[in-house]
Amino acid sequence: MKFCIDNADVEAIRRICEYYPVDGVSTNPSILAASKRKPYEVLKEIREIITEEGELFVQAVSRDADGMVREARHITEVLGKNTVVKIPCNPEGFKAMKLLHAEGVRLLGTAIYTPMQGFLAAKCGCEYVAPYVNRIDNMGYDGVQVAKDIHDAIAGSGYDYSGLLAASFKNSQQVLELVKYGVKAVTVAPDIIDGLVKNAAIDAAIEQFVSDFEGLVGKNITMENC
Ligand code: G3P
């Protein structure tokens, strides 16, 4: 399962990449707007941090398929290997996906609120489909269950090249549920990533080990020099 950062704050990305096993970074137009920076300037910095081995997800913003296709070509040309273009799962998006898939552009179907959007995106050639878990919860439905349904629909249809990049998480439990279910990937904002292992019991246990050991061998003495 892949684990990605859903953000465009380069300092936050640098920090998370230093401490956590990160496979990539996902952005969307709102995330780029929040950075208040030129889109390609910030995206190139993110590419440098994650190197060409990391997957970088960048969304097209045109309202029509032809525009999405042109944007996708440009995005991949500028940002290089392992760049995945996010295309909204509406009729214009599906049209663009089919054209881009035929060209070999790597695709993610985004803005997914219903299982059929996910299934159709996979059928159009998307390597990833991105259900918005918390936004679906906020509409009064079960976002985790919708994501699981999409996972099952894709797996059951034999589209092995496709799978979830589950997105829009607002708590650890939503992430855990989909990790347990074995989805292809999750993308999580930095504050939620920090929250995944924020627990007073963890800190207390680690501190107790250090303090017990220092009681035995002396302050600041470790297994390196005891
Ligand atoms: O790109 C999709 C995802 O980032 C949406 O997250 O937090 O805006 O619901 P959020």
PDB file of C-alpha atoms and ligand atoms in Angstrom:
ATOM      1  CA  MET A   1       0.000   0.000   0.000  1.00  0.00           C
ATOM      2  CA  LYS A   2       1.313   3.424  -0.903  1.00  0.00           C
ATOM      3  CA  PHE A   3       1.317   6.322   1.534  1.00  0.00           C
ATOM      4  CA  CYS A   4       1.230   9.874   0.140  1.00  0.00           C
ATOM      5  CA  ILE A   5       1.106  13.412   1.472  1.00  0.00           C
ATOM      6  CA  ASP A   6      -1.897  15.504   0.426  1.00  0.00           C
ATOM      7  CA  ASN A   7      -0.400  18.989   0.540  1.00  0.00           C
ATOM      8  CA  ALA A   8       1.771  21.570  -1.245  1.00  0.00           C
ATOM      9  CA  ASP A   9       3.559  23.116   1.727  1.00  0.00           C
ATOM     10  CA  VAL A  10       7.169  22.297   0.838  1.00  0.00           C
ATOM     11  CA  GLU A  11       8.454  22.623   4.404  1.00  0.00           C
ATOM     12  CA  ALA A  12       5.762  20.277   5.708  1.00  0.00           C
ATOM     13  CA  ILE A  13       6.503  17.848   2.858  1.00  0.00           C
ATOM     14  CA  ARG A  14      10.233  17.968   3.574  1.00  0.00           C
ATOM     15  CA  ARG A  15       9.628  17.257   7.268  1.00  0.00           C
ATOM     16  CA  ILE A  16       7.158  14.421   6.683  1.00  0.00           C
ATOM     17  CA  CYS A  17       9.473  12.850   4.062  1.00  0.00           C
ATOM     18  CA  GLU A  18      12.338  12.900   6.574  1.00  0.00           C
ATOM     19  CA  TYR A  19      10.403  10.978   9.208  1.00  0.00           C
ATOM     20  CA  TYR A  20       7.797   8.853   7.420  1.00  0.00           C
ATOM     21  CA  PRO A  21       7.829   6.280   4.595  1.00  0.00           C
ATOM     22  CA  VAL A  22       6.371   8.482   1.862  1.00  0.00           C
ATOM     23  CA  ASP A  23       5.665   7.264  -1.679  1.00  0.00           C
ATOM     24  CA  GLY A  24       4.417  10.496  -3.196  1.00  0.00           C
ATOM     25  CA  VAL A  25       2.642  13.843  -2.919  1.00  0.00           C
ATOM     26  CA  SER A  26      -0.832  14.696  -4.147  1.00  0.00           C
ATOM     27  CA  THR A  27      -2.066  18.187  -4.888  1.00  0.00           C
ATOM     28  CA  ASN A  28      -5.262  19.724  -6.184  1.00  0.00           C
ATOM     29  CA  PRO A  29      -6.087  23.263  -7.355  1.00  0.00           C
ATOM     30  CA  SER A  30      -7.282  24.309  -3.877  1.00  0.00           C
ATOM     31  CA  ILE A  31      -4.125  22.938  -2.249  1.00  0.00           C
ATOM     32  CA  LEU A  32      -1.994  24.868  -4.767  1.00  0.00           C
ATOM     33  CA  ALA A  33      -4.049  28.004  -4.130  1.00  0.00           C
ATOM     34  CA  ALA A  34      -3.406  27.636  -0.380  1.00  0.00           C
ATOM     35  CA  SER A  35       0.356  27.737  -1.062  1.00  0.00           C
ATOM     36  CA  LYS A  36      -0.089  31.246  -2.577  1.00  0.00           C
ATOM     37  CA  ARG A  37       2.821  30.439  -4.899  1.00  0.00           C
ATOM     38  CA  LYS A  38       3.232  29.948  -8.656  1.00  0.00           C
ATOM     39  CA  PRO A  39       1.949  26.414  -9.378  1.00  0.00           C
ATOM     40  CA  TYR A  40       4.934  25.065 -11.313  1.00  0.00           C
ATOM     41  CA  GLU A  41       7.415  26.724  -8.959  1.00  0.00           C
ATOM     42  CA  VAL A  42       6.002  24.861  -5.970  1.00  0.00           C
ATOM     43  CA  LEU A  43       5.443  21.629  -7.922  1.00  0.00           C
ATOM     44  CA  LYS A  44       9.071  21.596  -9.111  1.00  0.00           C
ATOM     45  CA  GLU A  45      10.243  22.031  -5.506  1.00  0.00           C
ATOM     46  CA  ILE A  46       8.041  19.131  -4.435  1.00  0.00           C
ATOM     47  CA  ARG A  47       9.472  17.044  -7.289  1.00  0.00           C
ATOM     48  CA  GLU A  48      12.997  17.818  -6.024  1.00  0.00           C
ATOM     49  CA  ILE A  49      12.096  16.702  -2.497  1.00  0.00           C
ATOM     50  CA  ILE A  50      10.462  13.415  -3.514  1.00  0.00           C
ATOM     51  CA  THR A  51      12.939  12.850  -6.394  1.00  0.00           C
ATOM     52  CA  GLU A  52      11.900  11.209  -9.638  1.00  0.00           C
ATOM     53  CA  GLU A  53      11.133   8.028  -7.687  1.00  0.00           C
ATOM     54  CA  GLY A  54       8.183   9.644  -5.875  1.00  0.00           C
ATOM     55  CA  GLU A  55       4.763   9.926  -7.444  1.00  0.00           C
ATOM     56  CA  LEU A  56       3.490  13.471  -7.925  1.00  0.00           C
ATOM     57  CA  PHE A  57      -0.242  13.965  -8.514  1.00  0.00           C
ATOM     58  CA  VAL A  58      -1.307  17.157 -10.305  1.00  0.00           C
ATOM     59  CA  GLN A  59      -4.827  18.073 -11.387  1.00  0.00           C
ATOM     60  CA  ALA A  60      -5.997  19.543 -14.705  1.00  0.00           C
ATOM     61  CA  VAL A  61      -8.436  22.440 -14.307  1.00  0.00           C
ATOM     62  CA  SER A  62      -9.962  22.843 -17.785  1.00  0.00           C
ATOM     63  CA  ARG A  63     -13.719  22.400 -17.990  1.00  0.00           C
ATOM     64  CA  ASP A  64     -13.574  20.590 -21.346  1.00  0.00           C
ATOM     65  CA  ALA A  65     -11.824  17.407 -22.447  1.00  0.00           C
ATOM     66  CA  ASP A  66      -9.587  19.041 -25.057  1.00  0.00           C
ATOM     67  CA  GLY A  67      -8.236  21.473 -22.474  1.00  0.00           C
ATOM     68  CA  MET A  68      -7.662  18.665 -19.963  1.00  0.00           C
ATOM     69  CA  VAL A  69      -5.721  16.716 -22.588  1.00  0.00           C
ATOM     70  CA  ARG A  70      -3.502  19.712 -23.386  1.00  0.00           C
ATOM     71  CA  GLU A  71      -2.907  20.372 -19.685  1.00  0.00           C
ATOM     72  CA  ALA A  72      -2.071  16.730 -19.001  1.00  0.00           C
ATOM     73  CA  ARG A  73       0.560  16.710 -21.746  1.00  0.00           C
ATOM     74  CA  HIS A  74       2.103  19.891 -20.346  1.00  0.00           C
ATOM     75  CA  ILE A  75       2.012  18.709 -16.713  1.00  0.00           C
ATOM     76  CA  THR A  76       3.852  15.472 -17.541  1.00  0.00           C
ATOM     77  CA  GLU A  77       6.317  17.252 -19.824  1.00  0.00           C
ATOM     78  CA  VAL A  78       7.286  19.751 -17.109  1.00  0.00           C
ATOM     79  CA  LEU A  79       7.217  17.462 -14.058  1.00  0.00           C
ATOM     80  CA  GLY A  80       8.613  14.320 -15.624  1.00  0.00           C
ATOM     81  CA  LYS A  81       8.675  10.679 -14.721  1.00  0.00           C
ATOM     82  CA  ASN A  82       6.226   9.412 -12.098  1.00  0.00           C
ATOM     83  CA  THR A  83       3.824  12.309 -12.547  1.00  0.00           C
ATOM     84  CA  VAL A  84       0.176  11.268 -12.463  1.00  0.00           C
ATOM     85  CA  VAL A  85      -2.449  13.628 -13.888  1.00  0.00           C
ATOM     86  CA  LYS A  86      -5.656  14.019 -11.909  1.00  0.00           C
ATOM     87  CA  ILE A  87      -8.771  14.303 -14.063  1.00  0.00           C
ATOM     88  CA  PRO A  88     -12.246  14.959 -12.588  1.00  0.00           C
ATOM     89  CA  CYS A  89     -14.715  12.101 -12.985  1.00  0.00           C
ATOM     90  CA  ASN A  90     -17.408  13.868 -15.019  1.00  0.00           C
ATOM     91  CA  PRO A  91     -18.330  13.297 -18.699  1.00  0.00           C
ATOM     92  CA  GLU A  92     -15.649  15.678 -20.055  1.00  0.00           C
ATOM     93  CA  GLY A  93     -13.157  14.030 -17.724  1.00  0.00           C
ATOM     94  CA  PHE A  94     -14.006  10.524 -18.916  1.00  0.00           C
ATOM     95  CA  LYS A  95     -13.576  11.672 -22.515  1.00  0.00           C
ATOM     96  CA  ALA A  96     -10.173  13.146 -21.667  1.00  0.00           C
ATOM     97  CA  MET A  97      -9.126  10.010 -19.758  1.00  0.00           C
ATOM     98  CA  LYS A  98      -9.778   7.772 -22.768  1.00  0.00           C
ATOM     99  CA  LEU A  99      -7.699  10.019 -25.052  1.00  0.00           C
ATOM    100  CA  LEU A 100      -4.867  10.363 -22.536  1.00  0.00           C
ATOM    101  CA  HIS A 101      -4.812   6.678 -21.648  1.00  0.00           C
ATOM    102  CA  ALA A 102      -4.318   5.901 -25.346  1.00  0.00           C
ATOM    103  CA  GLU A 103      -1.263   8.198 -25.253  1.00  0.00           C
ATOM    104  CA  GLY A 104       0.143   6.420 -22.216  1.00  0.00           C
ATOM    105  CA  VAL A 105      -0.356   9.291 -19.768  1.00  0.00           C
ATOM    106  CA  ARG A 106      -0.674   8.085 -16.181  1.00  0.00           C
ATOM    107  CA  LEU A 107      -4.048   9.047 -14.760  1.00  0.00           C
ATOM    108  CA  LEU A 108      -5.991   9.437 -11.541  1.00  0.00           C
ATOM    109  CA  GLY A 109      -9.759   9.930 -11.525  1.00  0.00           C
ATOM    110  CA  THR A 110     -10.646  12.564  -8.939  1.00  0.00           C
ATOM    111  CA  ALA A 111     -13.661  14.311  -7.355  1.00  0.00           C
ATOM    112  CA  ILE A 112     -15.202  10.913  -6.644  1.00  0.00           C
ATOM    113  CA  TYR A 113     -18.317  10.803  -4.484  1.00  0.00           C
ATOM    114  CA  THR A 114     -20.028   7.707  -5.908  1.00  0.00           C
ATOM    115  CA  PRO A 115     -18.892   4.121  -6.596  1.00  0.00           C
ATOM    116  CA  MET A 116     -19.848   4.302 -10.285  1.00  0.00           C
ATOM    117  CA  GLN A 117     -17.553   7.293 -10.829  1.00  0.00           C
ATOM    118  CA  GLY A 118     -14.701   5.157  -9.526  1.00  0.00           C
ATOM    119  CA  PHE A 119     -15.607   2.155 -11.639  1.00  0.00           C
ATOM    120  CA  LEU A 120     -15.896   4.250 -14.832  1.00  0.00           C
ATOM    121  CA  ALA A 121     -12.571   5.991 -14.160  1.00  0.00           C
ATOM    122  CA  ALA A 122     -10.867   2.606 -13.808  1.00  0.00           C
ATOM    123  CA  LYS A 123     -12.511   1.458 -17.027  1.00  0.00           C
ATOM    124  CA  CYS A 124     -11.249   4.619 -18.768  1.00  0.00           C
ATOM    125  CA  GLY A 125      -7.692   3.612 -17.858  1.00  0.00           C
ATOM    126  CA  CYS A 126      -7.042   5.409 -14.576  1.00  0.00           C
ATOM    127  CA  GLU A 127      -4.269   3.886 -12.541  1.00  0.00           C
ATOM    128  CA  TYR A 128      -5.751   5.488  -9.430  1.00  0.00           C
ATOM    129  CA  VAL A 129      -9.217   6.618  -8.411  1.00  0.00           C
ATOM    130  CA  ALA A 130      -9.679   9.038  -5.520  1.00  0.00           C
ATOM    131  CA  PRO A 131     -12.814   8.871  -3.388  1.00  0.00           C
ATOM    132  CA  TYR A 132     -13.200  11.840  -1.024  1.00  0.00           C
ATOM    133  CA  VAL A 133     -13.794   9.989   2.223  1.00  0.00           C
ATOM    134  CA  ASN A 134     -14.467  12.827   4.647  1.00  0.00           C
ATOM    135  CA  ARG A 135     -16.428  14.950   2.174  1.00  0.00           C
ATOM    136  CA  ILE A 136     -18.728  11.961   1.624  1.00  0.00           C
ATOM    137  CA  ASP A 137     -19.085  11.577   5.412  1.00  0.00           C
ATOM    138  CA  ASN A 138     -20.043  15.250   5.592  1.00  0.00           C
ATOM    139  CA  MET A 139     -22.835  14.648   3.068  1.00  0.00           C
ATOM    140  CA  GLY A 140     -24.376  12.132   5.466  1.00  0.00           C
ATOM    141  CA  TYR A 141     -23.070   9.005   3.744  1.00  0.00           C
ATOM    142  CA  ASP A 142     -20.357   6.575   4.795  1.00  0.00           C
ATOM    143  CA  GLY A 143     -17.150   7.675   3.053  1.00  0.00           C
ATOM    144  CA  VAL A 144     -15.115   4.657   4.137  1.00  0.00           C
ATOM    145  CA  GLN A 145     -17.829   2.312   2.856  1.00  0.00           C
ATOM    146  CA  VAL A 146     -18.028   4.130  -0.498  1.00  0.00           C
ATOM    147  CA  ALA A 147     -14.245   3.784  -0.813  1.00  0.00           C
ATOM    148  CA  LYS A 148     -14.462   0.064   0.023  1.00  0.00           C
ATOM    149  CA  ASP A 149     -17.249  -0.381  -2.552  1.00  0.00           C
ATOM    150  CA  ILE A 150     -15.078   1.217  -5.237  1.00  0.00           C
ATOM    151  CA  HIS A 151     -12.125  -0.965  -4.236  1.00  0.00           C
ATOM    152  CA  ASP A 152     -14.343  -4.062  -4.533  1.00  0.00           C
ATOM    153  CA  ALA A 153     -15.916  -2.977  -7.830  1.00  0.00           C
ATOM    154  CA  ILE A 154     -12.516  -2.437  -9.435  1.00  0.00           C
ATOM    155  CA  ALA A 155     -11.043  -5.661  -8.045  1.00  0.00           C
ATOM    156  CA  GLY A 156     -14.128  -7.624  -9.064  1.00  0.00           C
ATOM    157  CA  SER A 157     -13.964  -6.272 -12.600  1.00  0.00           C
ATOM    158  CA  GLY A 158     -10.386  -7.416 -13.116  1.00  0.00           C
ATOM    159  CA  TYR A 159      -8.899  -3.958 -13.718  1.00  0.00           C
ATOM    160  CA  ASP A 160      -5.700  -4.914 -11.940  1.00  0.00           C
ATOM    161  CA  TYR A 161      -3.859  -1.814 -13.131  1.00  0.00           C
ATOM    162  CA  SER A 162      -6.264   0.358 -11.122  1.00  0.00           C
ATOM    163  CA  GLY A 163      -6.930   0.966  -7.443  1.00  0.00           C
ATOM    164  CA  LEU A 164      -7.701   3.573  -4.827  1.00  0.00           C
ATOM    165  CA  LEU A 165      -5.738   6.614  -3.838  1.00  0.00           C
ATOM    166  CA  ALA A 166      -8.204   7.316  -1.045  1.00  0.00           C
ATOM    167  CA  ALA A 167      -8.273  11.027  -0.155  1.00  0.00           C
ATOM    168  CA  SER A 168      -9.945  13.638   2.034  1.00  0.00           C
ATOM    169  CA  PHE A 169      -9.278  12.220   5.491  1.00  0.00           C
ATOM    170  CA  LYS A 170     -10.044  14.117   8.649  1.00  0.00           C
ATOM    171  CA  ASN A 171      -9.068  11.554  11.277  1.00  0.00           C
ATOM    172  CA  SER A 172      -6.863   8.516  11.925  1.00  0.00           C
ATOM    173  CA  GLN A 173      -9.782   6.086  12.050  1.00  0.00           C
ATOM    174  CA  GLN A 174     -10.815   6.803   8.443  1.00  0.00           C
ATOM    175  CA  VAL A 175      -7.237   6.124   7.316  1.00  0.00           C
ATOM    176  CA  LEU A 176      -6.912   2.964   9.431  1.00  0.00           C
ATOM    177  CA  GLU A 177     -10.149   1.485   8.062  1.00  0.00           C
ATOM    178  CA  LEU A 178      -8.862   1.702   4.493  1.00  0.00           C
ATOM    179  CA  VAL A 179      -5.325   0.593   5.350  1.00  0.00           C
ATOM    180  CA  LYS A 180      -6.863  -2.511   6.973  1.00  0.00           C
ATOM    181  CA  TYR A 181      -8.953  -3.072   3.850  1.00  0.00           C
ATOM    182  CA  GLY A 182      -5.825  -3.171   1.705  1.00  0.00           C
ATOM    183  CA  VAL A 183      -6.533  -0.311  -0.695  1.00  0.00           C
ATOM    184  CA  LYS A 184      -3.829   0.565  -3.222  1.00  0.00           C
ATOM    185  CA  ALA A 185      -2.891   3.922  -1.663  1.00  0.00           C
ATOM    186  CA  VAL A 186      -3.946   6.662   0.729  1.00  0.00           C
ATOM    187  CA  THR A 187      -3.068  10.346   0.634  1.00  0.00           C
ATOM    188  CA  VAL A 188      -3.141  12.167   3.934  1.00  0.00           C
ATOM    189  CA  ALA A 189      -2.629  15.801   4.993  1.00  0.00           C
ATOM    190  CA  PRO A 190       0.389  16.535   7.260  1.00  0.00           C
ATOM    191  CA  ASP A 191      -1.686  17.296  10.378  1.00  0.00           C
ATOM    192  CA  ILE A 192      -3.545  14.000  10.046  1.00  0.00           C
ATOM    193  CA  ILE A 193      -0.252  12.140   9.430  1.00  0.00           C
ATOM    194  CA  ASP A 194       1.151  13.607  12.660  1.00  0.00           C
ATOM    195  CA  GLY A 195      -2.015  12.513  14.436  1.00  0.00           C
ATOM    196  CA  LEU A 196      -1.588   8.891  13.329  1.00  0.00           C
ATOM    197  CA  VAL A 197       1.102   8.340  15.975  1.00  0.00           C
ATOM    198  CA  LYS A 198       0.269  11.105  18.457  1.00  0.00           C
ATOM    199  CA  ASN A 199      -0.544   9.363  21.704  1.00  0.00           C
ATOM    200  CA  ALA A 200       0.482  10.157  25.282  1.00  0.00           C
ATOM    201  CA  ALA A 201       0.871   6.424  26.025  1.00  0.00           C
ATOM    202  CA  ILE A 202       3.499   6.061  23.252  1.00  0.00           C
ATOM    203  CA  ASP A 203       5.528   9.015  24.540  1.00  0.00           C
ATOM    204  CA  ALA A 204       5.253   7.834  28.158  1.00  0.00           C
ATOM    205  CA  ALA A 205       6.373   4.282  27.303  1.00  0.00           C
ATOM    206  CA  ILE A 206       9.417   5.490  25.365  1.00  0.00           C
ATOM    207  CA  GLU A 207      10.355   7.981  28.092  1.00  0.00           C
ATOM    208  CA  GLN A 208      10.098   5.248  30.764  1.00  0.00           C
ATOM    209  CA  PHE A 209      12.503   2.992  28.812  1.00  0.00           C
ATOM    210  CA  VAL A 210      15.072   5.804  28.533  1.00  0.00           C
ATOM    211  CA  SER A 211      14.730   6.796  32.151  1.00  0.00           C
ATOM    212  CA  ASP A 212      15.048   3.183  33.406  1.00  0.00           C
ATOM    213  CA  PHE A 213      18.170   2.674  31.276  1.00  0.00           C
ATOM    214  CA  GLU A 214      19.728   5.951  32.432  1.00  0.00           C
ATOM    215  CA  GLY A 215      19.064   4.815  36.018  1.00  0.00           C
ATOM    216  CA  LEU A 216      21.211   1.778  35.242  1.00  0.00           C
ATOM    217  CA  VAL A 217      24.115   3.335  33.314  1.00  0.00           C
ATOM    218  CA  GLY A 218      23.941   7.120  33.853  1.00  0.00           C
ATOM    219  CA  LYS A 219      22.467  10.147  32.083  1.00  0.00           C
ATOM    220  CA  ASN A 220      22.932  10.400  28.307  1.00  0.00           C
ATOM    221  CA  ILE A 221      24.605   6.979  28.215  1.00  0.00           C
ATOM    222  CA  THR A 222      23.158   4.780  25.467  1.00  0.00           C
ATOM    223  CA  MET A 223      23.691   1.315  23.999  1.00  0.00           C
ATOM    224  CA  GLU A 224      26.470   2.924  21.951  1.00  0.00           C
ATOM    225  CA  ASN A 225      28.723   3.724  24.907  1.00  0.00           C
ATOM    226  CA  CYS A 226      27.564   1.873  28.026  1.00  0.00           C
TER     227      CYS A 226
HETATM  228  O1  G3P B   1      -7.741  16.179  -3.687  1.00  0.00           O
HETATM  229  C1  G3P B   1      -8.678  15.589  -2.888  1.00  0.00           C
HETATM  230  C2  G3P B   1      -8.495  15.826  -1.418  1.00  0.00           C
HETATM  231  O2  G3P B   1      -7.309  16.483  -1.225  1.00  0.00           O
HETATM  232  C3  G3P B   1      -9.605  16.569  -0.804  1.00  0.00           C
HETATM  233  O3  G3P B   1      -9.334  16.740   0.530  1.00  0.00           O
HETATM  234  O4  G3P B   1      -9.494  17.763   2.729  1.00  0.00           O
HETATM  235  O5  G3P B   1     -10.206  19.073   0.714  1.00  0.00           O
HETATM  236  O6  G3P B   1     -11.585  17.181   1.533  1.00  0.00           O
HETATM  237  P1  G3P B   1     -10.203  17.745   1.417  1.00  0.00           P
END
